[in-house]
Coordinates of C-alpha atoms and ligand atoms in Angstrom, one line a residue:
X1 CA -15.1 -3.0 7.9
X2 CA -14.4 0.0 5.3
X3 CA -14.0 3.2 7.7
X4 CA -17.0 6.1 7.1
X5 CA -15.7 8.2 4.4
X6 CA -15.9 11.9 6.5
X7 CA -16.4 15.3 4.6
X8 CA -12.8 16.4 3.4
X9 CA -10.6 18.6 5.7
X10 CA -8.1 20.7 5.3
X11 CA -4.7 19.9 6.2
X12 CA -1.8 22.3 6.8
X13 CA -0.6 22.6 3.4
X14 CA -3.8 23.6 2.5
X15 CA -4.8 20.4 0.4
X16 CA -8.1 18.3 1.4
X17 CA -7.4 14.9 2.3
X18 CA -6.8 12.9 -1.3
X19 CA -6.4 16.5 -2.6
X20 CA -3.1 16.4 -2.6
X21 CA -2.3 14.6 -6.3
X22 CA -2.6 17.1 -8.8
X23 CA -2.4 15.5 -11.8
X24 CA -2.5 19.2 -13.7
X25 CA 0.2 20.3 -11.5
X26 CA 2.6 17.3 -12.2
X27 CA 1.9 17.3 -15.7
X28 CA 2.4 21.5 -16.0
X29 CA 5.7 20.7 -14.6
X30 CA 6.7 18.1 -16.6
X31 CA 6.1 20.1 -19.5
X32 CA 7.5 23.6 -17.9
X33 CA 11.0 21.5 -17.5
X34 CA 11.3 21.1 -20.9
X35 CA 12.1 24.9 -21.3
X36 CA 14.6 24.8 -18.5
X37 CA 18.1 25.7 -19.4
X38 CA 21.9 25.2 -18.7
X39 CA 22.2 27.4 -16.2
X40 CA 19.4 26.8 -14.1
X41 CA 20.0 22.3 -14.2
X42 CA 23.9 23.3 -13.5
X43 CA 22.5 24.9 -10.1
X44 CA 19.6 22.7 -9.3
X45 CA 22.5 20.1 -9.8
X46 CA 25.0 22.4 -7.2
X47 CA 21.8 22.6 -4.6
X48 CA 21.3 19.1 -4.8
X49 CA 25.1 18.3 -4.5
X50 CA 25.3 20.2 -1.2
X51 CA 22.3 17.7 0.7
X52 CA 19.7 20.1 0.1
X53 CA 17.0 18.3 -1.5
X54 CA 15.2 19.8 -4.5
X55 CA 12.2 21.2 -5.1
X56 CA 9.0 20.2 -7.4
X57 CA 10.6 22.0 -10.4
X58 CA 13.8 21.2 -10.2
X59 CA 13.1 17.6 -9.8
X60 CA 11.1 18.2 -13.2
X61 CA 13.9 19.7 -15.2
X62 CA 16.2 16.4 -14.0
X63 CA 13.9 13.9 -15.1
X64 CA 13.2 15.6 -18.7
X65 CA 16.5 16.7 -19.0
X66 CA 18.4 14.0 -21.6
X67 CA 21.7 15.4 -21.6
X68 CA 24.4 13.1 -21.1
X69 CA 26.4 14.9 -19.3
X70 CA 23.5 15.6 -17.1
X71 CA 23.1 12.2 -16.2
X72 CA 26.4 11.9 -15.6
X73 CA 26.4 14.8 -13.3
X74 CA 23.1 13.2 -11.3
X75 CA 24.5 9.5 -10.8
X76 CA 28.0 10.8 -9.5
X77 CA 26.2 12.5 -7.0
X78 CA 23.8 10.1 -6.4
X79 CA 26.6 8.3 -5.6
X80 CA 28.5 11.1 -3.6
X81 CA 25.5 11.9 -1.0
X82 CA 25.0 8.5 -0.7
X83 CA 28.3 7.4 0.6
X84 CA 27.8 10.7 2.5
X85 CA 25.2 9.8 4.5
X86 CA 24.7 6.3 4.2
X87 CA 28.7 5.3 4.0
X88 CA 28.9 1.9 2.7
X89 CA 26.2 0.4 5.0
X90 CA 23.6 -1.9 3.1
X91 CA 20.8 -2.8 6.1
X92 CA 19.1 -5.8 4.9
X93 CA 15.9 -7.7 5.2
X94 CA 13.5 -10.5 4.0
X95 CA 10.2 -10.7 2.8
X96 CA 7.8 -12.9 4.3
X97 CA 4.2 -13.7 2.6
X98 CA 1.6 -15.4 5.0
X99 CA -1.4 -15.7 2.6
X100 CA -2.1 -15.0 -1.3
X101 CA -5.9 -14.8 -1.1
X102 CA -7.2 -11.1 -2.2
X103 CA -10.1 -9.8 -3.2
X104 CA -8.4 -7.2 -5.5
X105 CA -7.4 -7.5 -9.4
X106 CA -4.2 -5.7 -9.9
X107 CA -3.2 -6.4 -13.4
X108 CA 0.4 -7.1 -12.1
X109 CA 0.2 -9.2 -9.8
X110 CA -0.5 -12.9 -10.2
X111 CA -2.4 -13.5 -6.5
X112 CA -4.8 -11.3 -8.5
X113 CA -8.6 -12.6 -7.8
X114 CA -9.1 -13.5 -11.3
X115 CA -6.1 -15.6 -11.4
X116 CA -6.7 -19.4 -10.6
X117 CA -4.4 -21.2 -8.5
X118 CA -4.5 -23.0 -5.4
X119 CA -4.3 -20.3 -2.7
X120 CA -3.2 -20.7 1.0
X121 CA -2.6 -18.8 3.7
X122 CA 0.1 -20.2 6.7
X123 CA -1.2 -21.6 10.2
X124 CA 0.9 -20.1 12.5
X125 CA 3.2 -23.0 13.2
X126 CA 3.7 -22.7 9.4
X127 CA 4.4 -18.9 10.2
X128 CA 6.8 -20.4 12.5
X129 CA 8.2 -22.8 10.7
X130 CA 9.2 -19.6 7.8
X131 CA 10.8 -17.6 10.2
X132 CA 12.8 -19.9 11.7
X133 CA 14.1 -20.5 7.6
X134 CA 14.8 -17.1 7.8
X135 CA 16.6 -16.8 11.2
X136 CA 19.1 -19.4 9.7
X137 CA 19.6 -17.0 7.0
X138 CA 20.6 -14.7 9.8
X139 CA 17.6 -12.1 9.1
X140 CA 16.4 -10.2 11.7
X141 CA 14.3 -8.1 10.3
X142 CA 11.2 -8.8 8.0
X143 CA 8.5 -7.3 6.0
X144 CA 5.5 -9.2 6.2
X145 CA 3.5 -9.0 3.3
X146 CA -0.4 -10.3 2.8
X147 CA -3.2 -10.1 0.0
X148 CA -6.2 -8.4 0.9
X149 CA -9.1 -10.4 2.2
X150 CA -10.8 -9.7 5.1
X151 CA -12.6 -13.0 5.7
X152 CA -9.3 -15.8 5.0
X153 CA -6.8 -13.1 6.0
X154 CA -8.5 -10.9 8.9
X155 CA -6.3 -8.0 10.8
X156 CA -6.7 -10.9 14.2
X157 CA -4.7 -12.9 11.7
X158 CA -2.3 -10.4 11.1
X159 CA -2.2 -9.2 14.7
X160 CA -1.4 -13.1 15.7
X161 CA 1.3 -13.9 12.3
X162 CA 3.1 -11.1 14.2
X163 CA 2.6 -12.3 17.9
X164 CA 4.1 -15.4 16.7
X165 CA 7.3 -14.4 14.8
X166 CA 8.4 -11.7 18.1
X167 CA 7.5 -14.9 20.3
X168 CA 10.1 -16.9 18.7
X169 CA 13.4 -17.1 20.4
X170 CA 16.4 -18.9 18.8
X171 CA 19.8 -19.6 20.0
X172 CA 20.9 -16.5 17.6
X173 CA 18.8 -14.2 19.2
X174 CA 15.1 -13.6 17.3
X175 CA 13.2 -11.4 14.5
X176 CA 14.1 -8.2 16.0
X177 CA 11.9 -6.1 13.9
X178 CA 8.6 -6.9 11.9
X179 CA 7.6 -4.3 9.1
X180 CA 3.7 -4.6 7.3
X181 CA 2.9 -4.6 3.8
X182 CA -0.5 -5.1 4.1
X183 CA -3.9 -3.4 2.0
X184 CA -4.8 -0.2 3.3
X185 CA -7.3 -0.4 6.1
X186 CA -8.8 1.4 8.8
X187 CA -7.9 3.7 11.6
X188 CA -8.6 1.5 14.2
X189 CA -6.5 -1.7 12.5
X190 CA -3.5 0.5 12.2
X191 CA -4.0 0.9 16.0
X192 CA -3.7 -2.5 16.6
X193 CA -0.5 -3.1 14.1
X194 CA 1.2 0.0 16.3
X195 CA -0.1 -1.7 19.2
X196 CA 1.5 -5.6 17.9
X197 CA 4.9 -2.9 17.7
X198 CA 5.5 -3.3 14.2
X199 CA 8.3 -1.4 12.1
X200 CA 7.6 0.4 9.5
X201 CA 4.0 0.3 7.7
X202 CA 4.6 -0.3 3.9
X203 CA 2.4 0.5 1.3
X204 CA 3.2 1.2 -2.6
X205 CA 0.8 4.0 -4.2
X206 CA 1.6 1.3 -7.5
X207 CA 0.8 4.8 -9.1
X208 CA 0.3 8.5 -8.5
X209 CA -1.4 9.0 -12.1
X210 CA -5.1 8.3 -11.4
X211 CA -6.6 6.8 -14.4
X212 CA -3.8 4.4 -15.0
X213 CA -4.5 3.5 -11.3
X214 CA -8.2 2.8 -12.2
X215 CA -6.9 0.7 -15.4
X216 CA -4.7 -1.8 -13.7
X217 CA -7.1 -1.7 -10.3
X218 CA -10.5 -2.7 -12.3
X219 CA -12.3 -4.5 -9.1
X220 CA -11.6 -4.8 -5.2
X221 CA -11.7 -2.1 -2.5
X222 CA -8.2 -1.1 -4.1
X223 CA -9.8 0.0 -6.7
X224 CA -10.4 3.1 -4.7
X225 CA -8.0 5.6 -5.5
X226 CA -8.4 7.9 -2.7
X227 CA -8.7 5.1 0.0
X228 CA -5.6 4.2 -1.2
X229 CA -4.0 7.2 -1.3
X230 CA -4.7 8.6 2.5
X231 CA -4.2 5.0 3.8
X232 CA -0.9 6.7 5.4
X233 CA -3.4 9.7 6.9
X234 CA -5.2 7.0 8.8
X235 CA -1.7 4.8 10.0
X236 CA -0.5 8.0 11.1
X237 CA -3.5 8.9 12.8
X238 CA -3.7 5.4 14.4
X239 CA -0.3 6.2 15.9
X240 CA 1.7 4.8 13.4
X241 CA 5.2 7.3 12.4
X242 CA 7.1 5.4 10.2
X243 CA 5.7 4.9 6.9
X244 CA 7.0 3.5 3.8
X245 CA 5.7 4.2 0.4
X246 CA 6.6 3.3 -3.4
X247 CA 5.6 2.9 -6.9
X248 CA 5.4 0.3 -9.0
X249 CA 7.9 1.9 -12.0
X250 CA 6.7 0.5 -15.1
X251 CA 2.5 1.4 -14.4
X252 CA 2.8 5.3 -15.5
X253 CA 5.1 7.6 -17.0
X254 CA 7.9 7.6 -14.2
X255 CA 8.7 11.4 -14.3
X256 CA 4.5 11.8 -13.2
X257 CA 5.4 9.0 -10.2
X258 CA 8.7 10.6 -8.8
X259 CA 6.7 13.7 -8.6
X260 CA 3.5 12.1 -7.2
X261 CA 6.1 10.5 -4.4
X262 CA 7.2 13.7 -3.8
X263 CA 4.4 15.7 -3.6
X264 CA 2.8 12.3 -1.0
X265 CA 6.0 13.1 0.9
X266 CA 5.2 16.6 1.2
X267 CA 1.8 16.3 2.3
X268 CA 2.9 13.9 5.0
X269 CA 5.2 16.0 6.1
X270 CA 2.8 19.1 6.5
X271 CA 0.0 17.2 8.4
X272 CA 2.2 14.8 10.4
X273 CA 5.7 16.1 10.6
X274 CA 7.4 13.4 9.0
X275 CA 7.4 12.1 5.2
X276 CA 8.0 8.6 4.2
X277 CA 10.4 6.8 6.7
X278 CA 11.5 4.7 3.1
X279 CA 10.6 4.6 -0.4
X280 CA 11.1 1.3 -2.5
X281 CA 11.5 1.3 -6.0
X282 CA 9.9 -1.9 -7.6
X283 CA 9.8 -2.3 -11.0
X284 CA 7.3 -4.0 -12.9
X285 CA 8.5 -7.3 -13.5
X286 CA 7.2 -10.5 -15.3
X287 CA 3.7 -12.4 -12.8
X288 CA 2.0 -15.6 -14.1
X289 CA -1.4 -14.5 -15.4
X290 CA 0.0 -11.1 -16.6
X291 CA 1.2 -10.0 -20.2
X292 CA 4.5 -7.8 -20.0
X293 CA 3.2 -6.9 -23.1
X294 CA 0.2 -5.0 -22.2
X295 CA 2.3 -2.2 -20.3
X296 CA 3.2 0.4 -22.1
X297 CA 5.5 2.4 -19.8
X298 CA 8.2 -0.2 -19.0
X299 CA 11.5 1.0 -17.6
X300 CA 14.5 0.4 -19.1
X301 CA 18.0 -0.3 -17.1
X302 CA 19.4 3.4 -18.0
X303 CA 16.1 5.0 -16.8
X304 CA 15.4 3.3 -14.3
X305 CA 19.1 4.2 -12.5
X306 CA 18.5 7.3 -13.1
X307 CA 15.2 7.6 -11.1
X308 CA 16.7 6.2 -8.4
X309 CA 19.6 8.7 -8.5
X310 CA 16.9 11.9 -9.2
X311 CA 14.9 10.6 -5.9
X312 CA 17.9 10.3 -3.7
X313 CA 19.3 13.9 -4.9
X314 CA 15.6 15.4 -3.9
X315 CA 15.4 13.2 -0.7
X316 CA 18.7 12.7 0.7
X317 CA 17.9 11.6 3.8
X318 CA 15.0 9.3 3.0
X319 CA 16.1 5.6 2.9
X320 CA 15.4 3.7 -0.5
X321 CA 14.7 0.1 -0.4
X322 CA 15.3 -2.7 -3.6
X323 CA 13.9 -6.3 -3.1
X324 CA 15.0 -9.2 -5.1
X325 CA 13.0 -8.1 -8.3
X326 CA 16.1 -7.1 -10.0
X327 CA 19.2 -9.0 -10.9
X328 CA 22.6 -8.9 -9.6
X329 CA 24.3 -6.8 -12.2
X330 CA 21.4 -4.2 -11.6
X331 CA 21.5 -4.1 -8.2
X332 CA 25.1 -3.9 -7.9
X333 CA 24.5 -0.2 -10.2
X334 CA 21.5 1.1 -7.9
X335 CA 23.2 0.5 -4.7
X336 CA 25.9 3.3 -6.2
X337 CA 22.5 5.6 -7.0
X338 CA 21.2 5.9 -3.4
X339 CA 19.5 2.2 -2.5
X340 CA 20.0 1.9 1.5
X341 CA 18.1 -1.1 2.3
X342 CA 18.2 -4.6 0.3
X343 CA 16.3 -8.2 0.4
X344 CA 17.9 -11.4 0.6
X345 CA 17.6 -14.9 -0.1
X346 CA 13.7 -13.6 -1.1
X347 CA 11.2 -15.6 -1.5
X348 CA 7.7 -13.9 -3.0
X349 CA 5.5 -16.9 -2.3
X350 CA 3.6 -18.0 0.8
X351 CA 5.5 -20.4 2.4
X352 CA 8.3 -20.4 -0.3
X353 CA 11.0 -20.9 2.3
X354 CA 10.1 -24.3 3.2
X355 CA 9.2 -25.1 -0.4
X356 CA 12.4 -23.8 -1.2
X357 CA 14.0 -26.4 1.6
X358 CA 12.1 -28.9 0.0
X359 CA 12.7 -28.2 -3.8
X360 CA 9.0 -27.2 -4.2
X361 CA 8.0 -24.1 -6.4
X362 CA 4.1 -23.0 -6.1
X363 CA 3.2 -19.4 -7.3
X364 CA 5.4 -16.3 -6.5
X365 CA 3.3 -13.0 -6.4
X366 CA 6.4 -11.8 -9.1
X367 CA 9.1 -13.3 -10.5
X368 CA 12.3 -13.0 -8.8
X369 CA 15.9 -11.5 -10.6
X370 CA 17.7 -12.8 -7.7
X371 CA 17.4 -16.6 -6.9
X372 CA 21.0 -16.1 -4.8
X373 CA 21.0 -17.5 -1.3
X374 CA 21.5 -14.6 1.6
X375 CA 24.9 -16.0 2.3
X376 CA 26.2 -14.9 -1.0
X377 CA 24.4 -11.6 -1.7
X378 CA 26.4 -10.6 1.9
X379 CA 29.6 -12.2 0.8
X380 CA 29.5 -9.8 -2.3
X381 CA 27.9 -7.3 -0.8
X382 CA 31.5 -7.3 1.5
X383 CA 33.8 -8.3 -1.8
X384 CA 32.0 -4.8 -3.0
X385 CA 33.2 -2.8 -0.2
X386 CA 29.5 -2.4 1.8
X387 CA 29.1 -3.0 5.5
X388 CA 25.9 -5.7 5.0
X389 CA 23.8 -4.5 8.6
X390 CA 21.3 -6.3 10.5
X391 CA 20.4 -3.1 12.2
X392 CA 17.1 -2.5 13.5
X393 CA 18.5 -0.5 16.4
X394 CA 16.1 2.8 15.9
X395 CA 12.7 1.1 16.3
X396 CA 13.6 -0.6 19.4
X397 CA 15.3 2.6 20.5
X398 CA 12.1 5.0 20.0
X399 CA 13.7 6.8 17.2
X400 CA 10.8 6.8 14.9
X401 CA 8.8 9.2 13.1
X402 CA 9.9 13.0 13.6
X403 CA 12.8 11.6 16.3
X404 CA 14.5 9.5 13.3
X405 CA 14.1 12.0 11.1
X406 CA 15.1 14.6 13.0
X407 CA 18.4 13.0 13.3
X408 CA 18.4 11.6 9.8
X409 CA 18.2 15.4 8.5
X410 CA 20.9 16.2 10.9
X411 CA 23.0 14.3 9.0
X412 CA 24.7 12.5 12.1
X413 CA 22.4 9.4 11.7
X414 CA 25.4 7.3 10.7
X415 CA 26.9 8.2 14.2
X416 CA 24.3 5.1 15.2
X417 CA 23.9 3.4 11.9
X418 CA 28.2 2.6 11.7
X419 CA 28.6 0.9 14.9
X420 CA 25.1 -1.4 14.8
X421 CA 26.0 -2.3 11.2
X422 CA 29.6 -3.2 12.8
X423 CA 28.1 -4.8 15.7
X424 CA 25.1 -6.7 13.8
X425 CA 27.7 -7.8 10.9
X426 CA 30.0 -9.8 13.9
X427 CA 26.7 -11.4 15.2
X428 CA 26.2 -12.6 11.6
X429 CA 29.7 -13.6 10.7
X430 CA 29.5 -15.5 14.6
X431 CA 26.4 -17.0 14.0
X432 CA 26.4 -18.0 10.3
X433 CA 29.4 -17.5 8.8
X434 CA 32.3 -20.3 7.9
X435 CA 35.7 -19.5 8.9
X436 CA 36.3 -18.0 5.5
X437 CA 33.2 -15.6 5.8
X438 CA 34.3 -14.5 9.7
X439 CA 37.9 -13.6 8.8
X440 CA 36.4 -11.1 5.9
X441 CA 34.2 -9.5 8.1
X442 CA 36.7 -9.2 10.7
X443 CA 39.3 -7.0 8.5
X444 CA 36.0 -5.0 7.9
X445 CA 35.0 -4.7 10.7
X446 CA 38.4 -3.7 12.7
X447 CA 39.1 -1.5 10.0
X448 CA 35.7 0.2 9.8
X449 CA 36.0 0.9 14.0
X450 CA 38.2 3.9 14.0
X451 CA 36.0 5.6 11.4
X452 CA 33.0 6.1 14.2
X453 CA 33.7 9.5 14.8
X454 CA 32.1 9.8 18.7
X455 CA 35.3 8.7 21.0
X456 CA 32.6 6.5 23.8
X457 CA 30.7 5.4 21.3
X458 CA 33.9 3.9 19.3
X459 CA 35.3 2.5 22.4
X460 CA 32.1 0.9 23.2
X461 CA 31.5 -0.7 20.0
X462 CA 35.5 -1.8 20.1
X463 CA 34.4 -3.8 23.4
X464 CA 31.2 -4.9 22.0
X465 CA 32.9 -6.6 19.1
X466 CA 35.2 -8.2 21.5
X467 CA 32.4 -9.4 23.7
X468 CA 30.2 -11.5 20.9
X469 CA 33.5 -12.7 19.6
X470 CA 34.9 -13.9 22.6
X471 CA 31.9 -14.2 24.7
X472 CA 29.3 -14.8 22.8
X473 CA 27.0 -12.3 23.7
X474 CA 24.7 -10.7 21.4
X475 CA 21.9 -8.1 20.6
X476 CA 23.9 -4.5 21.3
X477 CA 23.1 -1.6 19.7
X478 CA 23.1 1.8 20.4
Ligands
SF4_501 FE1 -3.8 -8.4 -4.1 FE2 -1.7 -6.9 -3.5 FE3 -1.6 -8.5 -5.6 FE4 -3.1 -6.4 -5.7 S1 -0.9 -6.4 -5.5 S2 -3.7 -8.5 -6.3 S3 -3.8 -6.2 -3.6 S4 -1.8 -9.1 -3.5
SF4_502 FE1 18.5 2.0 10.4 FE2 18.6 3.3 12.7 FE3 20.0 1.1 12.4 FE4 20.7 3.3 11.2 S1 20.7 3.0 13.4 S2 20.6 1.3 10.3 S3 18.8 4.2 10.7 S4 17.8 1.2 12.3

């Protein structure tokens, strides 16, 4: 049941709840930036270079700027604070949709309530049945993803989907982490999704730019702007500390939504002590039922690398996340401009992995880019040079919310992240790989080891490794 709207209250950046989106402000920014000169970009550019995040009007001038050598400047060090902070450590992850009935009618998505098609949602044996696809993929980590409809796909639903995948054990180990993407909801559900010990609660804004939103969001409770927008107020207040947001690049001018992600950041931040735990970066992609046509503000491949690059120069330490949307050449460019976390072997459909098993194709909620199986996005992923991780060491270690990013800001989260993604990639190369596979990860792996900087934590790791590969033990992290 929809939550009793309460008169607005301040928070401590002094913006009412939903308040928070100016849509003056962005747009008196985005034309301010259009004076801004040399001088100024060339240090907005120096501040950003030295991990110090930028500011709303310097995030402005970067995303009108059209200078070339500009852009050249803001990819290479995209690329520099990424390898900074993240190294060459990709984590990855799979998607997992348990039911395509909603009530809502994004114009961009085809499980859209207007759209006709034979919808379904898994019994949990099916749920089952998916993940144990997926754990012979080698994930361990998932994002579980639902339509919105409270009477075929209740929060009890949810709350049992997830029961069910962290009861599974396999001789590989088991689903170690389970992150939502479901409709925003109430205080009390998020409650019981912190309760169930989920991950990370994902939700995408779509867009920041209101009457666009109420365009391509004509009927359904998401219709609701600001319901929408402080859905992250309520999962924080139900206990809830790692939140994940995004747009859907593609809806609204993209300058407006970088700005609106900030600015969402910002207010999370003030009120809770922690912004967004990731952003994702979809881009508006071909659905059946849907017109590519009818959207004026597509992306292109040039400007859409660059938005990645401007948002990891203004939020270094914030992990981005790309699924499966875009293709391999694309990717393969955005994992140099910042992307963190990547999908694999995705499948956008409820109960597409088993289809997929059996040859069957149904209706995907978007078209996928990448049809590649996990196995070879990793094996490039390593021909690349990246570290492929199946880390999900943090949430089962209590670093969340202000404790992760505490330690994220201090710039010595890759003390952590280097030796899980080590560890995690032996596990995988173990438990999945062929001979071929194993000996690649091997040279990376022993020659990645005497880069962990702490001297205990290397020599553990260095035992670690020995242990799953003579041993066969599994699951460390630290
Ligand atoms: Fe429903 Fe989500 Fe698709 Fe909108 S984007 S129609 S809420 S499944
Ligand atoms: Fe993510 Fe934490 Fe693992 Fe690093 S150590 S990859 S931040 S879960």
């Amino acid at each position: 049941m929809r939550e009793k709207k309460t008169p607005e209250k301040k928070d401590k950046a002094g913006t009412s709840d939903g308040m928070f989106i100016d849509r003056a402000y962005i747009e008196g920014l985005l034309e301010e930036a259009k004076g801004a000169d040399e001088r100024a970009i060339g240090g907005y550019l120096d501040k950003a270079e030295n991990f110090q995040g930028l500011n709303h009007r310097e995030i402005a001038a970067l995303l009108v700027s059209e200078r070339p050598e500009h852009l050249r400047r803001i990819l290479d060090i995209a690329g520099r604070i990424k390898r900074h902070i993240y190294g060459n450590r990709i984590v990855m992850f799979a998607p997992l949709y348990v039911s395509d009935y909603c009530v809502n009618r994004c114009a961009y998505c085809s499980f859209n309530s207007g759209h006709a098609f034979g919808r379904r949602r898994l019994t949990l044996d099916e749920v089952r049945e998916e993940v144990t696809i997926l754990e012979m993929m080698g994930h361990k980590r998932l994002a579980l993803e639902a339509g919105e409809n409270d009477h075929e796909c209740s929060i009890e639903y949810i709350l049992d989907c997830i029961k069910a995948i962290y009861g599974l054990k396999f001789e590989n180990g088991a689903i170690r982490r389970v992150n939502v993407n479901i409709a925003a909801t109430t205080t009390e559900n998020y409650q019981k999704l912190k309760e169930a010990g989920i991950g990370t609660y994902i939700l995408f804004q779509e867009t920041y730019h209101e009457p666009t939103y109420s365009r391509v969001h004509p009927a359904g409770p998401k219709k609701d702007f600001a319901w929408h927008l402080n859905a992250f107020d309520r999962a924080q207040k139900g206990g809830i500390d790692d939140v994940g947001g995004g747009v859907l690049f593609g809806l609204a001018d993209p300058r407006f939504e970088v700005l609106g992600l900030m600015l969402h950041n910002e207010h999370l931040e003030a009120k809770f002590g922690t912004g967004f735990h990731t952003i994702s970066v979809p881009r508006l992609c071909p659905a059946q039922g849907m017109n590519i046509g009818d959207f004026p503000n597509l992306v292109d491949d040039a400007a859409f690398e660059k938005i990645v690059a401007v948002i990891r120069l203004a939020v270094p330490f914030t992990g981005m996340i790309l699924s499966t949307r875009e293709n391999r050449a694309m990717r393969k460019k955005l994992l140099q401009a910042g992307i963190s976390q990547l999908s694999a072997g995705s499948s956008t459909e409820v109960g597409g992995y088993a289809k997929r098993e059996q040859r069957a194709r149904g209706n995907p909620q978007f078209l996928v880019n990448d049809e590649r199986n996990a196995m070879t996005i990793i094996s490039e992923l390593m021909e690349d040079g990246y570290i492929p991780s199946f880390c999900t060491a943090c949430y089962r270690n209590g670093r969340t919310g202000d404790r992760f990013m505490s330690l994220a800001k201090s710039g010595k989260i890759g003390n952590v992240c280097l030796p899980n993604a080590l560890m995690t990639l032996s596990e995988y190369s173990m438990d999945y790989g062929d001979e071929i596979f194993r000996e690649k990860a091997a040279a990376i792996i022993d020659q990645e080891i005497p880069h962990i900087a702490d001297e205990r934590i290397r020599r553990r790791t260095l035992e670690n490794v020995k242990r799953i590969r003579g041993s066969g033990e599994r699951d460390f992290f630290v």
